[in-house]
């Protein structure tokens, strides 16, 4: 019975771990021990923009709110920094977003030394300069009636920039057509509450924009009474409705977590955060079409107040900074300087491979996906790999259950099987018909059947 339970644990881990965390080697440059910073992918430049935050320091001579502009290159995995003359004051928990393919990042609000900021800036990656923008403060804006914008979110919708501060109101502005224009005009979005539901105010939440659906999804957060939320809401720009999404299962209530959006599959990913006296290490995926949550991993460092970005080219989630805790107990805080990435097992799921090749479930290389990254030639003849385009072999021996997928990854688990058997699954098309999850489920069903026959 002990061996059978051990076998179950091993197989459960296979289901949960549907990707891989990798720590990016650090060259000694870049922001050190920072939490509450902002980060954005600038796709036209293949760089991750990181700015602001609060440093973990006890030195009187070290400024806890860094002002340098940091860029992490995805081409050579290196940090560079810039110190423009005119720049915003360093702060934490600001808002930031990149307008599409433009070589610029917009940053707003934040706080430092219990001082709250109301300013709006644009950083130009070509000229490496910051420009401040203003508006008529007599007119309505997200700052009218309150003193700051912090712990909130800025989102680019493809047409305008949205500012969402945590209640039901959403504010927007259009980018000036002329870069010489340094003023904007705010517009308040119309909204209605579906079925009378009104979302409770919160801060330090996750908010993402779904382009095809023209919807904003909001998860978690905390209110001023330190109540932590685990609910999920959406705002439709088409219907102007706020609506709470009901679901089964899902992650624990949390705040100060990371959230990224995968447009092509309409999925929200959240990682880490804190709630109920714990800092989390888990990574979850919410599928909008299926209305389901899936636990993808629990192996990342536990962290909160970190930042994350989604890389569409490589289908990866990248994390940086924050409070990192090895055991999640809040007793020890470790260096969060390193950049981590999570590579999904279905990186190449939408890529069509040519005849005579099979699709990889997981691409290793950084860069645009293509034939060499996503497709393997069929050359192997052993039972541990694909031998034809229509057959997958799984070998079960006396003490080990293993299967080598087209990614080259072997999954093993201990059992009490006392004889050797080979099971074979036929697929209509091994290249594209089934993904790794379905094959793993078939493997588990076959293993359970064989174990049962030996009890």
Short mmCIF file of C-alpha atoms in Angstrom, two decimals:
data_model
loop_
_atom_site.label_atom_id
_atom_site.label_comp_id
_atom_site.label_asym_id
_atom_site.label_seq_id
_atom_site.Cartn_x
_atom_site.Cartn_y
_atom_site.Cartn_z
CA UNK A 1 0.00 0.00 0.00
CA UNK A 2 2.87 2.40 0.77
CA UNK A 3 4.29 1.92 -2.71
CA UNK A 4 0.89 2.46 -4.26
CA UNK A 5 0.49 5.78 -2.42
CA UNK A 6 3.97 6.84 -3.50
CA UNK A 7 3.00 6.01 -7.05
CA UNK A 8 -0.10 8.20 -6.76
CA UNK A 9 1.95 11.16 -5.49
CA UNK A 10 4.38 10.85 -8.39
CA UNK A 11 1.59 10.73 -10.96
CA UNK A 12 -0.17 13.67 -9.35
CA UNK A 13 3.03 15.70 -9.70
CA UNK A 14 3.05 14.90 -13.40
CA UNK A 15 -0.40 16.40 -13.75
CA UNK A 16 0.46 19.53 -11.78
CA UNK A 17 3.86 20.24 -13.33
CA UNK A 18 2.81 21.16 -16.88
CA UNK A 19 5.80 23.40 -17.52
CA UNK A 20 9.25 24.24 -16.27
CA UNK A 21 10.75 27.04 -14.16
CA UNK A 22 14.24 28.19 -15.10
CA UNK A 23 16.44 30.75 -13.37
CA UNK A 24 18.15 33.13 -15.80
CA UNK A 25 21.91 33.53 -15.12
CA UNK A 26 22.68 36.94 -13.62
CA UNK A 27 25.65 39.03 -14.77
CA UNK A 28 25.73 41.18 -11.61
CA UNK A 29 23.93 44.16 -13.18
CA UNK A 30 20.33 45.24 -12.96
CA UNK A 31 17.97 46.12 -10.10
CA UNK A 32 18.91 44.46 -6.82
CA UNK A 33 16.52 43.39 -4.04
CA UNK A 34 13.56 45.39 -5.36
CA UNK A 35 9.86 44.91 -4.67
CA UNK A 36 6.80 46.83 -5.86
CA UNK A 37 8.45 47.88 -9.14
CA UNK A 38 6.80 47.99 -12.57
CA UNK A 39 7.72 45.81 -15.55
CA UNK A 40 6.51 45.73 -19.17
CA UNK A 41 7.50 43.84 -22.27
CA UNK A 42 8.45 46.19 -25.12
CA UNK A 43 7.89 43.75 -28.02
CA UNK A 44 9.33 46.01 -30.72
CA UNK A 45 12.67 46.03 -28.88
CA UNK A 46 12.71 42.51 -27.37
CA UNK A 47 13.38 44.00 -23.94
CA UNK A 48 11.65 43.98 -20.56
CA UNK A 49 11.35 47.47 -19.04
CA UNK A 50 11.79 47.52 -15.23
CA UNK A 51 11.55 50.73 -13.22
CA UNK A 52 11.00 51.96 -9.68
CA UNK A 53 10.19 49.85 -6.65
CA UNK A 54 11.60 49.81 -3.17
CA UNK A 55 14.98 48.33 -2.30
CA UNK A 56 15.57 46.00 0.62
CA UNK A 57 18.27 48.00 2.43
CA UNK A 58 19.20 49.08 5.93
CA UNK A 59 21.90 51.53 4.84
CA UNK A 60 21.33 55.24 5.41
CA UNK A 61 23.41 56.00 2.31
CA UNK A 62 21.40 53.84 -0.09
CA UNK A 63 18.29 55.41 -1.64
CA UNK A 64 15.46 52.90 -1.09
CA UNK A 65 13.53 54.14 -4.15
CA UNK A 66 15.73 53.72 -7.24
CA UNK A 67 15.35 56.19 -10.12
CA UNK A 68 17.37 54.49 -12.84
CA UNK A 69 15.65 52.96 -15.86
CA UNK A 70 16.49 49.26 -16.33
CA UNK A 71 16.14 47.24 -19.52
CA UNK A 72 16.57 43.47 -19.72
CA UNK A 73 17.50 42.26 -23.19
CA UNK A 74 15.88 39.01 -24.29
CA UNK A 75 18.52 38.62 -27.00
CA UNK A 76 21.61 38.36 -24.81
CA UNK A 77 20.00 37.99 -21.34
CA UNK A 78 21.73 41.08 -19.96
CA UNK A 79 20.73 44.18 -17.99
CA UNK A 80 21.43 47.79 -18.99
CA UNK A 81 20.47 50.94 -17.14
CA UNK A 82 19.90 54.58 -18.02
CA UNK A 83 19.99 57.76 -15.90
CA UNK A 84 18.23 60.50 -17.93
CA UNK A 85 18.47 64.03 -16.54
CA UNK A 86 14.72 64.64 -16.37
CA UNK A 87 12.95 61.67 -14.83
CA UNK A 88 10.16 60.85 -12.38
CA UNK A 89 10.96 60.50 -8.69
CA UNK A 90 11.56 56.87 -7.66
CA UNK A 91 8.54 55.18 -6.13
CA UNK A 92 6.85 51.82 -5.58
CA UNK A 93 3.49 50.42 -6.67
CA UNK A 94 3.19 52.65 -9.72
CA UNK A 95 1.20 51.77 -12.87
CA UNK A 96 2.78 51.07 -16.26
CA UNK A 97 1.86 49.87 -19.76
CA UNK A 98 3.25 49.73 -23.30
CA UNK A 99 1.01 50.92 -26.16
CA UNK A 100 1.30 48.06 -28.64
CA UNK A 101 4.41 48.08 -30.81
CA UNK A 102 5.43 51.63 -29.91
CA UNK A 103 8.91 52.07 -28.44
CA UNK A 104 7.66 53.70 -25.26
CA UNK A 105 6.38 52.96 -21.76
CA UNK A 106 3.81 55.01 -19.86
CA UNK A 107 4.07 55.22 -16.06
CA UNK A 108 1.69 56.80 -13.56
CA UNK A 109 1.30 57.30 -9.80
CA UNK A 110 2.92 55.31 -7.01
CA UNK A 111 4.23 56.16 -3.56
CA UNK A 112 7.47 56.82 -1.69
CA UNK A 113 8.22 57.71 1.96
CA UNK A 114 4.43 57.83 2.57
CA UNK A 115 4.13 60.43 -0.20
CA UNK A 116 1.71 59.63 -3.02
CA UNK A 117 2.28 60.68 -6.61
CA UNK A 118 -0.24 61.97 -9.16
CA UNK A 119 2.04 62.35 -12.16
CA UNK A 120 1.99 60.71 -15.62
CA UNK A 121 5.19 60.08 -17.62
CA UNK A 122 6.27 58.52 -20.92
CA UNK A 123 9.70 56.92 -21.43
CA UNK A 124 10.96 56.87 -25.03
CA UNK A 125 13.31 53.95 -25.71
CA UNK A 126 14.78 55.54 -28.85
CA UNK A 127 15.80 58.85 -27.29
CA UNK A 128 16.08 57.44 -23.74
CA UNK A 129 14.15 60.41 -22.37
CA UNK A 130 11.25 60.87 -19.97
CA UNK A 131 8.38 63.29 -20.75
CA UNK A 132 5.77 64.39 -18.21
CA UNK A 133 2.12 64.83 -19.23
CA UNK A 134 -0.50 67.05 -17.64
CA UNK A 135 -4.27 67.66 -17.81
CA UNK A 136 -6.85 70.19 -16.68
CA UNK A 137 -7.24 69.45 -12.99
CA UNK A 138 -10.59 71.26 -12.92
CA UNK A 139 -12.07 68.50 -15.09
CA UNK A 140 -12.96 64.98 -14.01
CA UNK A 141 -10.05 62.55 -13.75
CA UNK A 142 -9.17 59.46 -11.70
CA UNK A 143 -7.39 61.80 -9.26
CA UNK A 144 -10.26 64.17 -8.65
CA UNK A 145 -11.66 63.51 -5.19
CA UNK A 146 -8.73 61.37 -4.11
CA UNK A 147 -5.09 62.04 -3.40
CA UNK A 148 -3.19 59.35 -5.23
CA UNK A 149 -3.05 56.54 -7.77
CA UNK A 150 -1.18 53.53 -6.36
CA UNK A 151 -1.52 49.73 -6.12
CA UNK A 152 -3.69 49.93 -9.27
CA UNK A 153 -3.35 48.95 -12.95
CA UNK A 154 -2.77 50.59 -16.33
CA UNK A 155 -3.81 48.66 -19.45
CA UNK A 156 -3.45 49.32 -23.18
CA UNK A 157 -6.58 48.32 -25.12
CA UNK A 158 -5.22 48.89 -28.62
CA UNK A 159 -7.00 52.24 -28.89
CA UNK A 160 -6.59 53.97 -25.55
CA UNK A 161 -4.94 53.66 -22.16
CA UNK A 162 -7.10 52.53 -19.25
CA UNK A 163 -6.54 53.33 -15.58
CA UNK A 164 -8.34 51.03 -13.18
CA UNK A 165 -8.08 51.94 -9.49
CA UNK A 166 -9.99 49.10 -7.82
CA UNK A 167 -13.63 50.16 -7.55
CA UNK A 168 -16.07 50.04 -10.48
CA UNK A 169 -14.79 53.14 -12.27
CA UNK A 170 -12.45 52.94 -15.26
CA UNK A 171 -10.71 55.99 -16.71
CA UNK A 172 -9.12 56.30 -20.12
CA UNK A 173 -7.11 58.69 -22.27
CA UNK A 174 -5.98 58.63 -25.88
CA UNK A 175 -2.33 59.08 -26.71
CA UNK A 176 -1.50 62.47 -28.24
CA UNK A 177 -1.04 62.22 -32.00
CA UNK A 178 1.89 64.60 -31.84
CA UNK A 179 4.79 63.77 -29.51
CA UNK A 180 5.25 67.49 -28.94
CA UNK A 181 1.86 67.59 -27.21
CA UNK A 182 2.26 67.02 -23.49
CA UNK A 183 -1.35 67.13 -22.34
CA UNK A 184 -4.12 64.54 -22.23
CA UNK A 185 -7.89 64.46 -21.68
CA UNK A 186 -9.52 61.93 -19.34
CA UNK A 187 -12.75 60.05 -20.11
CA UNK A 188 -14.74 58.03 -17.59
CA UNK A 189 -16.05 54.73 -18.93
CA UNK A 190 -19.75 53.96 -18.67
CA UNK A 191 -20.59 50.90 -16.59
CA UNK A 192 -23.54 48.91 -15.25
CA UNK A 193 -23.66 46.15 -12.66
CA UNK A 194 -24.94 42.81 -13.92
CA UNK A 195 -27.67 41.35 -11.68
CA UNK A 196 -27.14 44.20 -9.23
CA UNK A 197 -23.61 43.04 -8.39
CA UNK A 198 -21.13 45.76 -7.50
CA UNK A 199 -17.53 44.84 -7.07
CA UNK A 200 -16.03 45.63 -3.67
CA UNK A 201 -13.16 48.11 -3.71
CA UNK A 202 -9.70 46.57 -3.52
CA UNK A 203 -6.03 47.38 -4.25
CA UNK A 204 -2.97 45.31 -5.22
CA UNK A 205 -5.09 43.15 -7.50
CA UNK A 206 -4.42 41.55 -10.88
CA UNK A 207 -6.01 43.09 -13.99
CA UNK A 208 -5.51 42.01 -17.61
CA UNK A 209 -6.98 43.03 -20.96
CA UNK A 210 -8.47 40.46 -23.37
CA UNK A 211 -8.21 42.07 -26.81
CA UNK A 212 -10.46 39.78 -28.88
CA UNK A 213 -13.20 39.81 -26.24
CA UNK A 214 -12.68 43.49 -25.35
CA UNK A 215 -12.93 42.57 -21.69
CA UNK A 216 -10.90 43.34 -18.57
CA UNK A 217 -10.46 40.55 -16.01
CA UNK A 218 -9.73 41.39 -12.36
CA UNK A 219 -8.65 38.87 -9.72
CA UNK A 220 -7.98 39.13 -5.98
CA UNK A 221 -6.67 42.12 -4.07
CA UNK A 222 -7.08 43.49 -0.56
CA UNK A 223 -9.22 46.28 0.91
CA UNK A 224 -8.39 48.85 3.59
CA UNK A 225 -9.72 46.47 6.26
CA UNK A 226 -7.09 43.89 5.15
CA UNK A 227 -9.77 41.58 3.75
CA UNK A 228 -8.12 39.54 0.98
CA UNK A 229 -10.24 38.54 -2.03
CA UNK A 230 -10.19 35.45 -4.21
CA UNK A 231 -12.98 36.47 -6.59
CA UNK A 232 -12.82 36.99 -10.35
CA UNK A 233 -14.61 39.80 -12.21
CA UNK A 234 -14.85 40.99 -15.78
CA UNK A 235 -15.79 44.29 -17.37
CA UNK A 236 -17.05 44.20 -20.96
CA UNK A 237 -16.24 47.22 -23.09
CA UNK A 238 -19.03 46.16 -25.45
CA UNK A 239 -21.89 45.75 -22.97
CA UNK A 240 -20.41 48.10 -20.30
CA UNK A 241 -21.28 45.46 -17.70
CA UNK A 242 -19.39 44.49 -14.57
CA UNK A 243 -20.02 40.82 -13.82
CA UNK A 244 -18.66 38.39 -11.23
CA UNK A 245 -17.51 35.04 -12.61
CA UNK A 246 -18.50 31.99 -10.57
CA UNK A 247 -16.19 28.98 -10.69
CA UNK A 248 -15.33 25.79 -8.83
CA UNK A 249 -11.99 25.29 -7.09
CA UNK A 250 -9.22 27.67 -8.01
CA UNK A 251 -6.44 29.43 -6.09
CA UNK A 252 -6.58 30.71 -2.52
CA UNK A 253 -7.56 34.34 -1.96
CA UNK A 254 -4.50 36.53 -2.48
CA UNK A 255 -3.08 39.96 -3.13
CA UNK A 256 0.27 41.38 -4.35
CA UNK A 257 0.38 38.63 -6.96
CA UNK A 258 1.43 38.57 -10.62
CA UNK A 259 -1.05 38.25 -13.47
CA UNK A 260 -0.47 37.89 -17.21
CA UNK A 261 -2.79 37.25 -20.17
CA UNK A 262 -2.38 34.77 -23.04
CA UNK A 263 -4.41 36.22 -25.88
CA UNK A 264 -4.41 33.36 -28.40
CA UNK A 265 -5.89 30.86 -25.92
CA UNK A 266 -7.79 33.38 -23.77
CA UNK A 267 -6.12 32.37 -20.51
CA UNK A 268 -5.22 34.26 -17.34
CA UNK A 269 -2.13 33.16 -15.39
CA UNK A 270 -1.52 34.20 -11.79
CA UNK A 271 1.54 33.46 -9.67
CA UNK A 272 2.54 33.98 -6.05
CA UNK A 273 1.12 36.70 -3.86
CA UNK A 274 0.17 36.66 -0.21
CA UNK A 275 -2.91 35.87 1.86
CA UNK A 276 -3.86 34.38 5.23
CA UNK A 277 -0.32 34.87 6.59
CA UNK A 278 1.33 32.95 3.75
CA UNK A 279 3.36 33.81 0.67
CA UNK A 280 2.50 31.55 -2.25
CA UNK A 281 4.70 29.76 -4.78
CA UNK A 282 1.95 28.36 -7.00
CA UNK A 283 1.15 29.15 -10.62
CA UNK A 284 -2.47 28.90 -11.82
CA UNK A 285 -4.15 29.14 -15.19
CA UNK A 286 -7.74 30.30 -15.71
CA UNK A 287 -9.31 29.36 -19.05
CA UNK A 288 -12.03 31.79 -20.07
CA UNK A 289 -13.64 29.46 -22.67
CA UNK A 290 -13.78 26.55 -20.17
CA UNK A 291 -14.33 28.60 -16.99
CA UNK A 292 -11.81 26.37 -15.19
CA UNK A 293 -8.75 26.90 -13.00
CA UNK A 294 -5.73 24.59 -13.39
CA UNK A 295 -2.76 24.36 -11.02
CA UNK A 296 0.32 24.37 -13.25
CA UNK A 297 3.22 24.47 -10.81
CA UNK A 298 4.20 24.79 -7.16
CA UNK A 299 7.98 24.82 -7.66
CA UNK A 300 8.73 28.53 -8.11
CA UNK A 301 10.16 30.56 -5.21
CA UNK A 302 7.39 31.87 -2.96
CA UNK A 303 7.11 35.58 -3.67
CA UNK A 304 4.89 38.65 -3.37
CA UNK A 305 5.10 42.22 -4.72
CA UNK A 306 7.02 40.92 -7.73
CA UNK A 307 6.37 41.71 -11.39
CA UNK A 308 5.73 39.48 -14.37
CA UNK A 309 5.37 39.73 -18.13
CA UNK A 310 4.06 37.42 -20.84
CA UNK A 311 6.28 36.69 -23.86
CA UNK A 312 4.05 35.81 -26.86
CA UNK A 313 6.98 34.73 -29.04
CA UNK A 314 8.08 31.99 -26.69
CA UNK A 315 4.85 31.46 -24.72
CA UNK A 316 6.64 32.08 -21.43
CA UNK A 317 5.99 33.89 -18.14
CA UNK A 318 8.91 35.93 -16.76
CA UNK A 319 9.16 37.06 -13.12
CA UNK A 320 11.42 39.53 -11.35
CA UNK A 321 11.90 40.90 -7.84
CA UNK A 322 9.54 40.99 -4.90
CA UNK A 323 9.62 39.44 -1.44
CA UNK A 324 11.00 35.92 -1.84
CA UNK A 325 10.49 33.36 0.92
CA UNK A 326 11.98 29.84 0.66
CA UNK A 327 9.34 28.06 2.75
CA UNK A 328 6.39 30.46 2.50
CA UNK A 329 6.32 31.02 6.28
CA UNK A 330 7.41 34.70 6.25
CA UNK A 331 10.29 33.84 8.60
CA UNK A 332 13.14 34.28 6.09
CA UNK A 333 13.27 36.67 3.14
CA UNK A 334 15.86 35.94 0.44
CA UNK A 335 17.32 37.75 -2.55
CA UNK A 336 14.74 38.25 -5.32
CA UNK A 337 17.20 39.71 -7.80
CA UNK A 338 17.12 36.83 -10.25
CA UNK A 339 14.84 36.65 -13.25
CA UNK A 340 12.83 33.44 -13.59
CA UNK A 341 10.87 32.13 -16.54
CA UNK A 342 8.17 29.48 -16.84
CA UNK A 343 8.05 27.67 -20.19
CA UNK A 344 4.69 26.09 -20.92
CA UNK A 345 4.58 22.54 -22.25
CA UNK A 346 2.29 23.60 -25.11
CA UNK A 347 4.58 26.28 -26.53
CA UNK A 348 4.24 24.95 -30.06
CA UNK A 349 0.62 23.90 -29.84
CA UNK A 350 -0.56 26.17 -32.64
CA UNK A 351 2.35 25.50 -34.98
CA UNK A 352 1.75 23.11 -37.87
CA UNK A 353 4.66 20.77 -38.62
CA UNK A 354 5.55 19.42 -42.04
CA UNK A 355 5.18 15.77 -43.08
CA UNK A 356 7.87 13.54 -41.61
CA UNK A 357 8.16 15.56 -38.40
CA UNK A 358 6.39 15.64 -35.04
CA UNK A 359 5.48 18.67 -32.97
CA UNK A 360 7.43 19.36 -29.78
CA UNK A 361 5.39 19.92 -26.65
CA UNK A 362 8.00 22.28 -25.28
CA UNK A 363 10.48 24.48 -27.15
CA UNK A 364 13.74 25.26 -25.39
CA UNK A 365 15.07 28.17 -27.42
CA UNK A 366 14.30 31.86 -26.97
CA UNK A 367 13.13 33.62 -30.11
CA UNK A 368 10.42 33.38 -32.71
CA UNK A 369 9.06 29.86 -33.13
CA UNK A 370 9.51 28.08 -36.42
CA UNK A 371 10.27 24.71 -37.97
CA UNK A 372 13.56 24.13 -36.10
CA UNK A 373 12.18 25.09 -32.67
CA UNK A 374 8.81 23.36 -32.86
CA UNK A 375 9.30 20.24 -34.96
CA UNK A 376 11.43 17.11 -34.51
CA UNK A 377 12.37 14.82 -37.37
CA UNK A 378 11.20 11.21 -36.93
CA UNK A 379 14.39 9.16 -36.74
CA UNK A 380 14.27 7.17 -33.51
CA UNK A 381 13.42 3.45 -33.50
CA UNK A 382 13.35 2.62 -29.78
CA UNK A 383 10.24 2.26 -27.69
CA UNK A 384 11.11 5.33 -25.59
CA UNK A 385 10.30 7.82 -28.37
CA UNK A 386 8.03 8.27 -31.35
CA UNK A 387 8.88 5.69 -34.01
CA UNK A 388 6.20 6.63 -36.54
CA UNK A 389 3.86 9.53 -36.97
CA UNK A 390 1.00 7.45 -35.54
CA UNK A 391 2.43 5.51 -32.60
CA UNK A 392 3.57 6.31 -29.08
CA UNK A 393 5.18 3.62 -26.88
CA UNK A 394 5.12 3.48 -23.10
CA UNK A 395 7.31 0.86 -21.38
CA UNK A 396 6.49 -0.41 -17.88
CA UNK A 397 9.25 -2.36 -16.13
CA UNK A 398 9.57 -4.01 -12.71
CA UNK A 399 10.22 -0.87 -10.66
CA UNK A 400 9.80 2.08 -12.99
CA UNK A 401 7.02 3.54 -15.03
CA UNK A 402 8.39 5.86 -17.70
CA UNK A 403 7.46 7.58 -20.89
CA UNK A 404 9.69 9.80 -23.01
CA UNK A 405 7.71 12.41 -24.92
CA UNK A 406 8.82 14.25 -28.02
CA UNK A 407 10.30 16.88 -25.71
CA UNK A 408 12.93 14.45 -24.45
CA UNK A 409 11.51 14.62 -20.92
CA UNK A 410 11.13 11.31 -19.04
CA UNK A 411 8.41 11.00 -16.41
CA UNK A 412 8.96 8.29 -13.80
CA UNK A 413 7.28 6.96 -10.69
CA UNK A 414 7.75 3.99 -8.35
CA UNK A 415 5.25 1.12 -8.26
CA UNK A 416 4.85 -2.47 -7.02
CA UNK A 417 4.56 -3.98 -10.48
CA UNK A 418 6.24 -7.42 -10.49
CA UNK A 419 6.30 -8.13 -14.20
CA UNK A 420 7.22 -6.37 -17.41
CA UNK A 421 4.57 -5.21 -19.84
CA UNK A 422 4.52 -2.91 -22.82
CA UNK A 423 1.43 -0.92 -23.69
CA UNK A 424 0.93 0.86 -26.95
CA UNK A 425 -1.42 3.72 -27.85
CA UNK A 426 -2.42 4.46 -31.43
CA UNK A 427 -3.04 8.10 -32.35
CA UNK A 428 -4.75 9.41 -35.46
CA UNK A 429 -1.95 11.92 -35.79
CA UNK A 430 0.87 11.97 -33.26
CA UNK A 431 2.10 15.29 -34.54
CA UNK A 432 -0.95 17.35 -33.69
CA UNK A 433 -3.94 15.35 -32.49
CA UNK A 434 -3.06 15.00 -28.81
CA UNK A 435 -1.16 17.31 -26.45
CA UNK A 436 0.97 16.24 -23.51
CA UNK A 437 -1.88 16.43 -20.99
CA UNK A 438 -4.12 13.92 -22.75
CA UNK A 439 -1.23 11.48 -23.23
CA UNK A 440 -0.28 11.77 -19.58
CA UNK A 441 -3.86 11.01 -18.58
CA UNK A 442 -3.87 7.89 -20.76
CA UNK A 443 -0.56 6.86 -19.24
CA UNK A 444 -1.96 7.15 -15.73
CA UNK A 445 -5.07 5.13 -16.64
CA UNK A 446 -2.92 2.36 -18.10
CA UNK A 447 -0.57 2.30 -15.12
CA UNK A 448 -3.45 2.11 -12.64
CA UNK A 449 -4.93 -0.80 -14.62
CA UNK A 450 -1.64 -2.73 -14.56
CA UNK A 451 -1.04 -2.07 -10.85
CA UNK A 452 -4.59 -3.21 -10.07
CA UNK A 453 -3.99 -6.46 -11.88
CA UNK A 454 -0.99 -7.18 -9.62
CA UNK A 455 -2.62 -6.43 -6.25
#
